[in-house]
XYZ file of C-alpha atoms in Angstrom:
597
model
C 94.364 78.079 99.842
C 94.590 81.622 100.171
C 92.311 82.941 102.950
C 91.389 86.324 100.852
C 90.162 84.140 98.218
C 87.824 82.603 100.483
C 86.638 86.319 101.702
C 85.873 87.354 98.090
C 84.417 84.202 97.120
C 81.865 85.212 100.309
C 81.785 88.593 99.378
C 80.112 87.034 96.130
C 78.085 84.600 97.624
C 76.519 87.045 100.664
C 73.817 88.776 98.153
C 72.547 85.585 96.506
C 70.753 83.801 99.846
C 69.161 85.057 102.213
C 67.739 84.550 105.884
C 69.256 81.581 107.887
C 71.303 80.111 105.171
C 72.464 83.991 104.880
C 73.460 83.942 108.510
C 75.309 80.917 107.769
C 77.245 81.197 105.127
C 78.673 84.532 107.024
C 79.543 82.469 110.127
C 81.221 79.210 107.822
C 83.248 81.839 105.596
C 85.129 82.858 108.413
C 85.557 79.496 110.077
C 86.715 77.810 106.346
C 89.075 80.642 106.515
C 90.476 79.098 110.134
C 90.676 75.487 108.800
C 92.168 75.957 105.671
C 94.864 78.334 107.901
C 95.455 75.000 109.512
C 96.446 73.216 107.081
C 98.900 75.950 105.351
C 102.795 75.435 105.678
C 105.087 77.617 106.105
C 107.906 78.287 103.475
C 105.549 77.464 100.502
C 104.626 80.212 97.685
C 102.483 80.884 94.371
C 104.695 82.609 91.634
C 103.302 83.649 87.839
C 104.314 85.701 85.389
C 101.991 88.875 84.804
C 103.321 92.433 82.678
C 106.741 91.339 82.810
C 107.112 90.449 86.403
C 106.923 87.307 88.841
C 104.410 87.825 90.793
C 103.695 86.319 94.353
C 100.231 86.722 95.610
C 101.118 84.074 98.402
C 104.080 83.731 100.534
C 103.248 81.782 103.967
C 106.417 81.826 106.756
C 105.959 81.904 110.532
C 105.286 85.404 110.432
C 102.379 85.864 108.247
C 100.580 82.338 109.326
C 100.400 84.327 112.732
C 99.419 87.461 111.894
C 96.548 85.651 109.186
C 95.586 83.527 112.392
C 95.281 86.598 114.323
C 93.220 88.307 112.187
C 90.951 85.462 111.363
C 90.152 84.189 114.875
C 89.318 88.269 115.638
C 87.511 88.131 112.025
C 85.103 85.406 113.216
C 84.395 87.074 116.486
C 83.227 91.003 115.240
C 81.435 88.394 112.318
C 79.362 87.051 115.529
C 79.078 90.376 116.788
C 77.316 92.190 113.345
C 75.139 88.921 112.597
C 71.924 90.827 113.888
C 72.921 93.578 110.251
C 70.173 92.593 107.577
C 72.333 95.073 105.128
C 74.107 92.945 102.394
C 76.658 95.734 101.748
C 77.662 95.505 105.249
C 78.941 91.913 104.975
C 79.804 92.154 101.871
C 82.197 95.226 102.446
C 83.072 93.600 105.427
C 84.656 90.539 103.525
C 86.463 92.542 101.113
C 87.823 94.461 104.127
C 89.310 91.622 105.788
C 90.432 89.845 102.101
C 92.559 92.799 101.687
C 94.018 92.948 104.882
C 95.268 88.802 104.456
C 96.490 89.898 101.089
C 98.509 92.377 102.579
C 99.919 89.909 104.923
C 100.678 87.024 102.577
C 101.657 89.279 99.514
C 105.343 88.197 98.611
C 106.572 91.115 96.794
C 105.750 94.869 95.936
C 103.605 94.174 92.921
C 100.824 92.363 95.254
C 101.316 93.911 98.021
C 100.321 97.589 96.677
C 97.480 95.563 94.940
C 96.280 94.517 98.348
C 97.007 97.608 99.845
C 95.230 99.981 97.801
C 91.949 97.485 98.563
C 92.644 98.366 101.896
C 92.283 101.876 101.813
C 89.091 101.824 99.732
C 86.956 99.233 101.231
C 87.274 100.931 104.848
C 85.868 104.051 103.239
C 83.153 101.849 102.316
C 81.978 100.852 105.132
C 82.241 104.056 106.608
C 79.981 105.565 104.243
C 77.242 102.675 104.423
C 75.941 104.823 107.569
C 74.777 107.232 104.762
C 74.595 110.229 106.506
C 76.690 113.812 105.431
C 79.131 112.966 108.527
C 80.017 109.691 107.629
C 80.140 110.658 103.854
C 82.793 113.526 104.412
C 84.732 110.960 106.589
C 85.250 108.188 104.196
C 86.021 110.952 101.676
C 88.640 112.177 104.035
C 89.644 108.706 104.911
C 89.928 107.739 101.053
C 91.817 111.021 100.457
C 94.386 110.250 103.350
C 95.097 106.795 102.464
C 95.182 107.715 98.752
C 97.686 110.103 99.550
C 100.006 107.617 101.418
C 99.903 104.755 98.825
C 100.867 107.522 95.860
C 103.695 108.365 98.040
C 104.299 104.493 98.205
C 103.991 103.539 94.697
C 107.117 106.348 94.107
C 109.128 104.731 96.864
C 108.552 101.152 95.350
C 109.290 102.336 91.710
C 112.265 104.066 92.423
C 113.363 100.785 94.617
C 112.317 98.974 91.439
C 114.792 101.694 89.224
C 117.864 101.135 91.851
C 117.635 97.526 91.970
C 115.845 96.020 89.197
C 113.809 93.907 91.944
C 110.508 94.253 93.576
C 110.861 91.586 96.382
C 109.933 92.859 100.010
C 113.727 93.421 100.626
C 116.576 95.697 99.925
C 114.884 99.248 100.571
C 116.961 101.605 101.328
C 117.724 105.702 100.892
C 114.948 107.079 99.522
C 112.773 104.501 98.076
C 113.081 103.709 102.432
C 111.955 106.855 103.415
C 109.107 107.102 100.950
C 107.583 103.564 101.449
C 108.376 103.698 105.410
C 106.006 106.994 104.828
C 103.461 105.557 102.962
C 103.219 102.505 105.626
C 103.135 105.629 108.604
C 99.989 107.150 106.800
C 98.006 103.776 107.597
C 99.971 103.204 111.027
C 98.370 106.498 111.835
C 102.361 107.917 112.259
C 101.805 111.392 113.883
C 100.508 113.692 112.138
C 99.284 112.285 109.018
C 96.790 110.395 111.852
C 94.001 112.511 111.816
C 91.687 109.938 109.764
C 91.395 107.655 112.538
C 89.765 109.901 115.221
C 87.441 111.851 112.273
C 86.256 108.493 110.621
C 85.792 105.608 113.218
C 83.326 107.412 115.411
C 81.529 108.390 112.488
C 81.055 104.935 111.057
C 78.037 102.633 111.830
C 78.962 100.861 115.596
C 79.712 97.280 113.464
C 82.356 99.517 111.149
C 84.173 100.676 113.701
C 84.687 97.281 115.547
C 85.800 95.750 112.421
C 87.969 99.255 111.497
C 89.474 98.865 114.809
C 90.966 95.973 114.469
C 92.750 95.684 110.794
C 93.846 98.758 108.945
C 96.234 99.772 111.800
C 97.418 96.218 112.613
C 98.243 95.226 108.607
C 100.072 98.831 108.667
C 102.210 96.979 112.018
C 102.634 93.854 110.070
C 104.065 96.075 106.552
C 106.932 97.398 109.687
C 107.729 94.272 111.021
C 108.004 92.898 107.619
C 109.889 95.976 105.894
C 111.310 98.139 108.838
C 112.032 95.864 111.569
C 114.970 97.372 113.506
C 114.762 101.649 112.114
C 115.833 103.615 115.215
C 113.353 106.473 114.557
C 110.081 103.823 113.825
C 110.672 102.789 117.514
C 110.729 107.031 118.613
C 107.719 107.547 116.683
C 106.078 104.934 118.324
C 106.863 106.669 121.683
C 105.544 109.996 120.333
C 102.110 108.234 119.077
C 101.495 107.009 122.584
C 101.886 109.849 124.531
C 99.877 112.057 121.691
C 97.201 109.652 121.468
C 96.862 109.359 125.201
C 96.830 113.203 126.178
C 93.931 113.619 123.582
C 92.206 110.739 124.514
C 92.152 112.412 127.991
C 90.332 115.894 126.318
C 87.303 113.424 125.240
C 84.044 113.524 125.558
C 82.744 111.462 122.671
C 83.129 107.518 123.718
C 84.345 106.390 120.648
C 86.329 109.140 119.524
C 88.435 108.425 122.781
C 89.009 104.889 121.728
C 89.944 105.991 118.794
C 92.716 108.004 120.240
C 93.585 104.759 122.126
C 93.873 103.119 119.272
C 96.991 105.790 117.959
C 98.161 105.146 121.581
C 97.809 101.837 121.649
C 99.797 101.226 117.844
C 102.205 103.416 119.566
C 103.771 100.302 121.694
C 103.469 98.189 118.677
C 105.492 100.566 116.580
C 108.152 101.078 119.151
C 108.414 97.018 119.534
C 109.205 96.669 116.071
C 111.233 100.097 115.296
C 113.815 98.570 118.265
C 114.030 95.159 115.543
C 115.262 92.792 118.266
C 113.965 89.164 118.415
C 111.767 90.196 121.726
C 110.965 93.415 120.558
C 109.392 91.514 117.116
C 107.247 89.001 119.070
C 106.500 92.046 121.712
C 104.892 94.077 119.228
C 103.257 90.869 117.153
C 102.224 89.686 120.815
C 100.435 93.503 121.387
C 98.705 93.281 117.868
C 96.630 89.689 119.235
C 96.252 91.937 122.710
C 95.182 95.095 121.555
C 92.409 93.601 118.701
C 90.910 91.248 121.201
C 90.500 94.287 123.762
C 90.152 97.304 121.499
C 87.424 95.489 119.074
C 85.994 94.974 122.674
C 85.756 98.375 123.791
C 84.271 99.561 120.676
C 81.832 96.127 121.227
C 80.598 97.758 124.907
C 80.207 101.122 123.305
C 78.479 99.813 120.056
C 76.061 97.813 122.047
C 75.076 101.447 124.114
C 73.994 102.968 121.045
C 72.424 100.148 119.873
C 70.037 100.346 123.654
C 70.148 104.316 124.274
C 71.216 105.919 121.162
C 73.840 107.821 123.164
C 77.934 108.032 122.861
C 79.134 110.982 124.535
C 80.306 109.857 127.776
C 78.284 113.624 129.415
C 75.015 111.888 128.693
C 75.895 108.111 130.165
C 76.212 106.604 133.431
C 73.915 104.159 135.421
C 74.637 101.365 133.296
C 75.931 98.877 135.992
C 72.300 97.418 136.365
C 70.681 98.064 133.332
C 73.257 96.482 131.167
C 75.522 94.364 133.645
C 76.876 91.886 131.061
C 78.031 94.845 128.715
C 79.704 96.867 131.565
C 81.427 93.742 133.315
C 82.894 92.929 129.791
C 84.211 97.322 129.269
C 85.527 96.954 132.583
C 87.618 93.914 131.942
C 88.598 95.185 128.663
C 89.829 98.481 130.194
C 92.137 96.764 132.656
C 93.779 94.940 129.787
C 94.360 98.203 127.705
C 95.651 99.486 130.811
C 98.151 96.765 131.595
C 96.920 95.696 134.947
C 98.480 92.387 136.058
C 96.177 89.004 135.269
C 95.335 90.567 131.966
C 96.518 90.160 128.441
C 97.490 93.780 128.303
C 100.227 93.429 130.737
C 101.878 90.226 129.587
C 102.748 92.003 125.842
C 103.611 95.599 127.621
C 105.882 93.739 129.953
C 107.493 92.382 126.830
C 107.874 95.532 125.019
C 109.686 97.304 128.408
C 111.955 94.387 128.358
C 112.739 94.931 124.785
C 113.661 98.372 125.182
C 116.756 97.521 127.205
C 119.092 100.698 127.793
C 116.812 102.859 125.790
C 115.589 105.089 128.879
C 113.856 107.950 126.837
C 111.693 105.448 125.010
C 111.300 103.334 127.968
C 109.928 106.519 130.080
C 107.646 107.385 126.880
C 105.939 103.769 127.719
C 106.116 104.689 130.652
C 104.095 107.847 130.987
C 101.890 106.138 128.417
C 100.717 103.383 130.331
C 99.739 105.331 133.425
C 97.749 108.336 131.181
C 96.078 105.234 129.727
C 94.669 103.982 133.019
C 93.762 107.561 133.849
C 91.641 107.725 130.746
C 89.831 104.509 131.189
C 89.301 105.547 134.825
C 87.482 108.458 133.092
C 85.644 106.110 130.309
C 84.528 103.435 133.030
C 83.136 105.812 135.109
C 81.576 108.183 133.769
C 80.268 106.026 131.062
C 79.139 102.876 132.881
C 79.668 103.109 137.201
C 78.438 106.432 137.947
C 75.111 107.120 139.363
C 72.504 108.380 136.768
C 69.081 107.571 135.674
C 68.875 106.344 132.032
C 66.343 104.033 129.800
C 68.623 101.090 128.807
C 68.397 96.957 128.751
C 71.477 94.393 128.053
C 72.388 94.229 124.740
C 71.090 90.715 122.554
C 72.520 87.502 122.745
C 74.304 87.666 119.227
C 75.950 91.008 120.474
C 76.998 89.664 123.898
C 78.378 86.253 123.534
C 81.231 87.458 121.592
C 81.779 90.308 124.064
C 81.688 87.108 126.780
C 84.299 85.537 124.575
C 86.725 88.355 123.777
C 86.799 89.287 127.686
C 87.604 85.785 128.538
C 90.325 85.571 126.081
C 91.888 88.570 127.823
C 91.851 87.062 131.081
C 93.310 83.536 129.690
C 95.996 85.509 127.938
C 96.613 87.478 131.249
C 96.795 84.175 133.183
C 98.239 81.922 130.043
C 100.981 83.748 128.846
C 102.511 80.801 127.098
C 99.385 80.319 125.049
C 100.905 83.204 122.997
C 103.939 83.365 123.295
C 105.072 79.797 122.304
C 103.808 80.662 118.790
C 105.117 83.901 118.275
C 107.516 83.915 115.247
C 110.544 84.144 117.461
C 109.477 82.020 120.003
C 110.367 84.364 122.766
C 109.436 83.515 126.352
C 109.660 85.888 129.242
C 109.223 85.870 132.568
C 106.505 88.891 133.071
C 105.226 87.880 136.799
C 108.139 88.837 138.901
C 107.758 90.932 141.367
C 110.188 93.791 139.785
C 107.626 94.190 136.825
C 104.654 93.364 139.481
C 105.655 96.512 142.006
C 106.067 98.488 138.992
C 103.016 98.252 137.335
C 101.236 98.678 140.888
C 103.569 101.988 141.188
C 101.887 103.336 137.568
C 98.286 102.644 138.484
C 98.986 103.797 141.945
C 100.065 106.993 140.561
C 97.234 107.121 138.103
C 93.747 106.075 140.032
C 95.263 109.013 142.222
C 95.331 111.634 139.803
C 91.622 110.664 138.807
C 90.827 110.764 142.130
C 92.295 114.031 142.657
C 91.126 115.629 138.812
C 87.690 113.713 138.787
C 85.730 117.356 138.381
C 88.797 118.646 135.751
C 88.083 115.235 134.118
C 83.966 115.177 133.518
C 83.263 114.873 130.174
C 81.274 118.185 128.635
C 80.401 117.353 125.100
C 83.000 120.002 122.887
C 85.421 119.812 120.138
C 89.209 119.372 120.216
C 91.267 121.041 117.281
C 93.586 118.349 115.744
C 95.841 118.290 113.119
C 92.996 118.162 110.997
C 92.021 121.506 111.047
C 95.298 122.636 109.902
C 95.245 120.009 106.851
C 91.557 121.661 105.926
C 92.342 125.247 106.279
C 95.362 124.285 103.915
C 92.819 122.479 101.599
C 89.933 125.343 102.231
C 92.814 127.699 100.268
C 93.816 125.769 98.053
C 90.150 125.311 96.503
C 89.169 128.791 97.490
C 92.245 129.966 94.673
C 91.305 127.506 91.857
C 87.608 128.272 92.592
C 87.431 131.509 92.853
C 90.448 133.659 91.825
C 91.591 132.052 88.977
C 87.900 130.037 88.100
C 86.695 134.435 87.977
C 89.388 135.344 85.937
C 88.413 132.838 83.410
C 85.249 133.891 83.809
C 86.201 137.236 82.948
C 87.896 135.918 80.165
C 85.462 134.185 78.714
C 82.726 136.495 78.999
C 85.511 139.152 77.519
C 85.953 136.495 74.564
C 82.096 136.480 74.463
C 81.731 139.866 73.872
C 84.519 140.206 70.808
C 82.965 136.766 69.238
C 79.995 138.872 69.129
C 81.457 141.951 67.404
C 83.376 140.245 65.011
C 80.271 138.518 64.442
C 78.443 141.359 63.575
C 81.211 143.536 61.822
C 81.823 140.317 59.262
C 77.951 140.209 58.544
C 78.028 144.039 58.173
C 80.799 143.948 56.111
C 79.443 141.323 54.035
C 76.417 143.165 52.882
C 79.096 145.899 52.073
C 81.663 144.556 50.159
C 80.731 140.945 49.292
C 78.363 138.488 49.772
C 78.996 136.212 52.744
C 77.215 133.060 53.804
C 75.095 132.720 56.533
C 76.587 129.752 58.173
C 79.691 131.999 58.763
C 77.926 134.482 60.756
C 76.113 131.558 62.692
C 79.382 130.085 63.436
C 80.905 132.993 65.083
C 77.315 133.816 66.922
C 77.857 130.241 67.978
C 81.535 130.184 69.556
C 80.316 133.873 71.264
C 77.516 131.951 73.060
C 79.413 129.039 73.757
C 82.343 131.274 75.182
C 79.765 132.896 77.582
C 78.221 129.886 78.930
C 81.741 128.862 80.331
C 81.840 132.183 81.682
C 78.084 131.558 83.288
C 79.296 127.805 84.710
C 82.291 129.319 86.101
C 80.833 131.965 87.863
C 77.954 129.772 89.169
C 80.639 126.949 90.189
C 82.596 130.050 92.088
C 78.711 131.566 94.316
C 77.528 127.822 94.868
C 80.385 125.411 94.644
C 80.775 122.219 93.044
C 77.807 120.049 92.988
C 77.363 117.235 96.204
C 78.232 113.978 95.669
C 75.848 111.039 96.638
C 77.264 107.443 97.186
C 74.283 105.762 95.206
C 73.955 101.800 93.755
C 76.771 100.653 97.168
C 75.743 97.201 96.822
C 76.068 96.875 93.345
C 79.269 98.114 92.866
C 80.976 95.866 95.920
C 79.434 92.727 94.339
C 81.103 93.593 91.324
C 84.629 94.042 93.239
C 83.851 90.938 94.773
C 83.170 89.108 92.081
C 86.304 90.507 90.266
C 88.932 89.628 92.993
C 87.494 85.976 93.221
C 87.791 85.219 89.662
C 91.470 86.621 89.997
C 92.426 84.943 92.656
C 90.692 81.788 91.622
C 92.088 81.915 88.668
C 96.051 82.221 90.399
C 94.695 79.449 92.606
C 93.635 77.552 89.640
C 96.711 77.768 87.830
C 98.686 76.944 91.142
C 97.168 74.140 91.467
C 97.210 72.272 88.646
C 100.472 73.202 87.955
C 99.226 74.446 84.140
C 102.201 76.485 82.069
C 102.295 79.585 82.583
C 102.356 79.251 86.242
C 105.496 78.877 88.129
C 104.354 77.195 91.655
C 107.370 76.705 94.179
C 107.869 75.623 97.401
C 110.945 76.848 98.778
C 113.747 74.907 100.400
């Protein structure tokens, strides 16, 4: 069974109960995702024929079985965590979301994986815009725009791979069609600089969006490398650059989540330097960070989510004194912080220690990590703190049980990972085992934290948050943009204007000179006249639009009837895919099932 099949088929089911059985069906869609995962081989495919082409919605091998189990284990738990949202768009955006992201991950050629991948840059701006306020709405809309932007570049890539080769399995890219897909894939890997949606649109989503948003665009984008790129020298530098970038302006922070978000760019960094190196260790490093970095990122933005849900607050200037009042939330940020960091006895060091290993003789990439890892504890030295340990007076109580428990479970999964390395590694598709507690890599990492609870200790005053506003690459992309529109709507949108209202002006004179004329020389009808009094007035009501489109702008869009229109894209997917199911299944002509040797 295809897992995104059961996701849509949810996504359909969501608005027609309600109450308990509601609350139920959310928590058994994810867990019938998990069993059926059980049961899947690896090696086995669906294939049918559609517009001339073979397509394969579903191709299961070691790799994608562990990335779907990844995501659907972390699926059930931010599930847990939004239970207490009566909002049916929520869940049902929700499904969709994570739908997509297993179609992307089991898609067995170009044709379904662009399918699946254009999903997953619309749904996310879904759910960032079911917060319905102006911020959110011009973040999904710059979201949508960004990812829109990177699957046209894509589609080029894949049809000029298609042109050269006549093929459109996942293999075989190369040149050009390389460059432009490896760019398309970079746009959603938040490659530096086309990253900027990722800091503007998580910490303007609703605290549930931006748990789930943490943990699967960015992570399907890792799984599209390891699948397509594994192995391209300058996919392992950019990786380098990402982490350093995202840590420096996680650093200039003062808005909680907009510092995770950095983290997150940080964070992908490793991941994308695992794979861009393409060894056997450097694979299962990276795949091994993905399971890491969802269970303690989706955490983070857990903690922060659940003190906005109590005080309404998420600049880290207006926090502090949360030790007490919310004890279960900050012991569970503190443990996740040590994991991002990479301190030893938690998950975050068992896959960093992989990814150093993997970088073998590559010093400059290896120092990149490096400096990474210790501005990363810095930073979270800075969130902890001032967020959660410091002394200060504020009105706050724990967080519910239905927010909590999974925050409970995702911090003890980082510890057991940190103690339990094998857990993860025996099933990584490589099967790589390493030995990460020796005392080499344990002096090390004592030397990096050493080195960076110092510099806190010594910058704490430089460090205080003060709520402000760091220029990005963003601002360059909308000045760009700002001209652009200013040209077509004002320059040229006058001079049409002018044009039209010129036009206006001899429509009218003719107008007038042929009825003049007329009483003159001959007889003309009156519907003549009309007609040309007609096209004058009609010419200078285009001028009149124009000129009011130029003083006031183009009219605001609204995101009206949300529901609605996701139960329809629900519905759609889940007859589709019930339908390839169908046909699988029964082994009915046209379908071509195979399992593969």
């Amino acid at each position: 069974m295809h897992p995104a099949l059961i996701f849509f088929a949810g996504a359909v089911l969501v608005p027609l109960v309600k109450g308990r059985s509601q609350k139920a069906l959310i928590v058994l869609v994810p867990l019938a995702a998990l069993a059926g995962s059980l049961l899947t081989r690896t090696r086995v495919e669906w294939l049918f024929p559609f517009l001339g082409f073979v397509v394969t919605p579903f191709h299961a091998d070691r790799l994608s079985l562990f990335v779907e189990r990844i995501f659907l284990l972390s699926a059930l738990l931010i599930i847990l965590y939004s239970l207490h949202v009566e909002e049916d768009a929520h869940h049902i955006a929700s499904f969709l979301y994570i739908g997509s992201s297993l179609g992307v991950v089991f898609a067995g050629d170009f044709v379904a994986f662009f399918v699946f991948w254009k999903l997953l840059s619309i749904v996310p701006a879904v759910l960032i815009w079911l917060k319905r306020d102006q911020a959110s709405l011009k973040a999904g809309f710059a979201y949508l725009a960004m990812h829109l932007t990177g699957g046209g570049i894509m589609l080029v890539g894949i049809l000029l791979h298609f042109s050269a080769t006549g093929s459109m399995e996942l293999t075989g890219l190369a040149g050009i069609p390389l460059a432009l897909v490896l760019t398309g894939v970079g746009f959603k890997a938040a490659f530096i600089p086309v990253h900027t949606w990722l800091p503007d649109a998580y910490p303007k989503a609703s605290y549930t969006a931006s748990v789930f948003l943490s943990a699967f665009t960015t992570k399907a984008a890792v799984y599209a490398l390891a699948r397509l790129f594994s192995g391209v020298g300058a996919v392992a530098y950019m990786g380098g650059v990402m982490g350093l970038y995202g840590v420096i302006w996680a650093l200039r922070q003062s808005d909680g989540r907009k510092l995770l978000s950095y983290h997150i760019i940080s964070q992908v960094g490793y991941m994308v330097a695992a794979i861009g190196i393409g060894t056997r260790l450097g694979v299962d490093a990276g795949l091994s960070h993905v399971w890491n970095h969802i269970l303690y990122k989706a955490l983070l933005f857990m903690c922060m989510g659940a003190v906005i849900y109590r005080t309404g607050r998420q600049d880290l200037s207006e926090l502090g004194g949360l030790l007490r009042k919310m004890p279960i939330t900050t012991a569970t940020c503190v443990i996740a912080a040590l994991s991002i960091s990479g301190v030893p006895l938690f998950n975050g060091f068992v896959s960093k220690a992989m990814i150093y290993e993997a970088t073998g003789g590559q010093a400059v990439l290896y120092w990149m990590l490096k400096l990474t890892s210790a501005g990363t504890f810095l930073s979270f030295c800075k969130f902890t703190y001032f967020g959660f340990l410091r002394k200060k007076e504020i009105q706050a109580r724990e967080a519910p049980a239905t927010m909590t428990i999974p925050m409970v479970i995702m911090a003890s999964l980082c510890i057991l990972g940190g103690l339990y390395p094998a857990l993860l590694t025996g099933i990584l598709p490589h099967q790589n085992r390493l030995s990460v507690f020796t005392p080499e890599k344990l002096l090390d990492s004592l030397v990096v934290f050493g080195a960076g609870g110092l510099a806190f200790r010594l910058g704490v005053k430089v460090l205080e948050p003060h709520p402000r506003e760091t220029r990005d690459f963003d601002y360059l992309y909308l000045a760009m943009a700002r001209g652009f529109l200013w040209f077509w709507r004002n320059p040229s949108v006058a001079l049409a204007s002018l044009a039209d209202a010129a036009g206006a002006k001899v429509l009218r004179v003719l107008a007038v000179s042929v009825g003049f004329l007329g009483t003159l020389l001959s007889p003309v009808p009156p519907a003549a006249v009309d007609r040309w009094r007609l096209r004058a007035e009609q010419a200078a009501g285009r001028g009149q639009e124009r000129r009011m489109l130029v003083t006031y702008g183009p009219p605001r869009v609204e995101v009206r009837s949300m529901e609605a229109a996701l139960f329809l894209v629900a519905a759609m997917l889940s007859l589709l895919l019930l339908y390839v199911a169908m046909g699988h299944l029964t082994h009915v002509s046209p379908w071509l099932p195979a399992a593969l040797p």
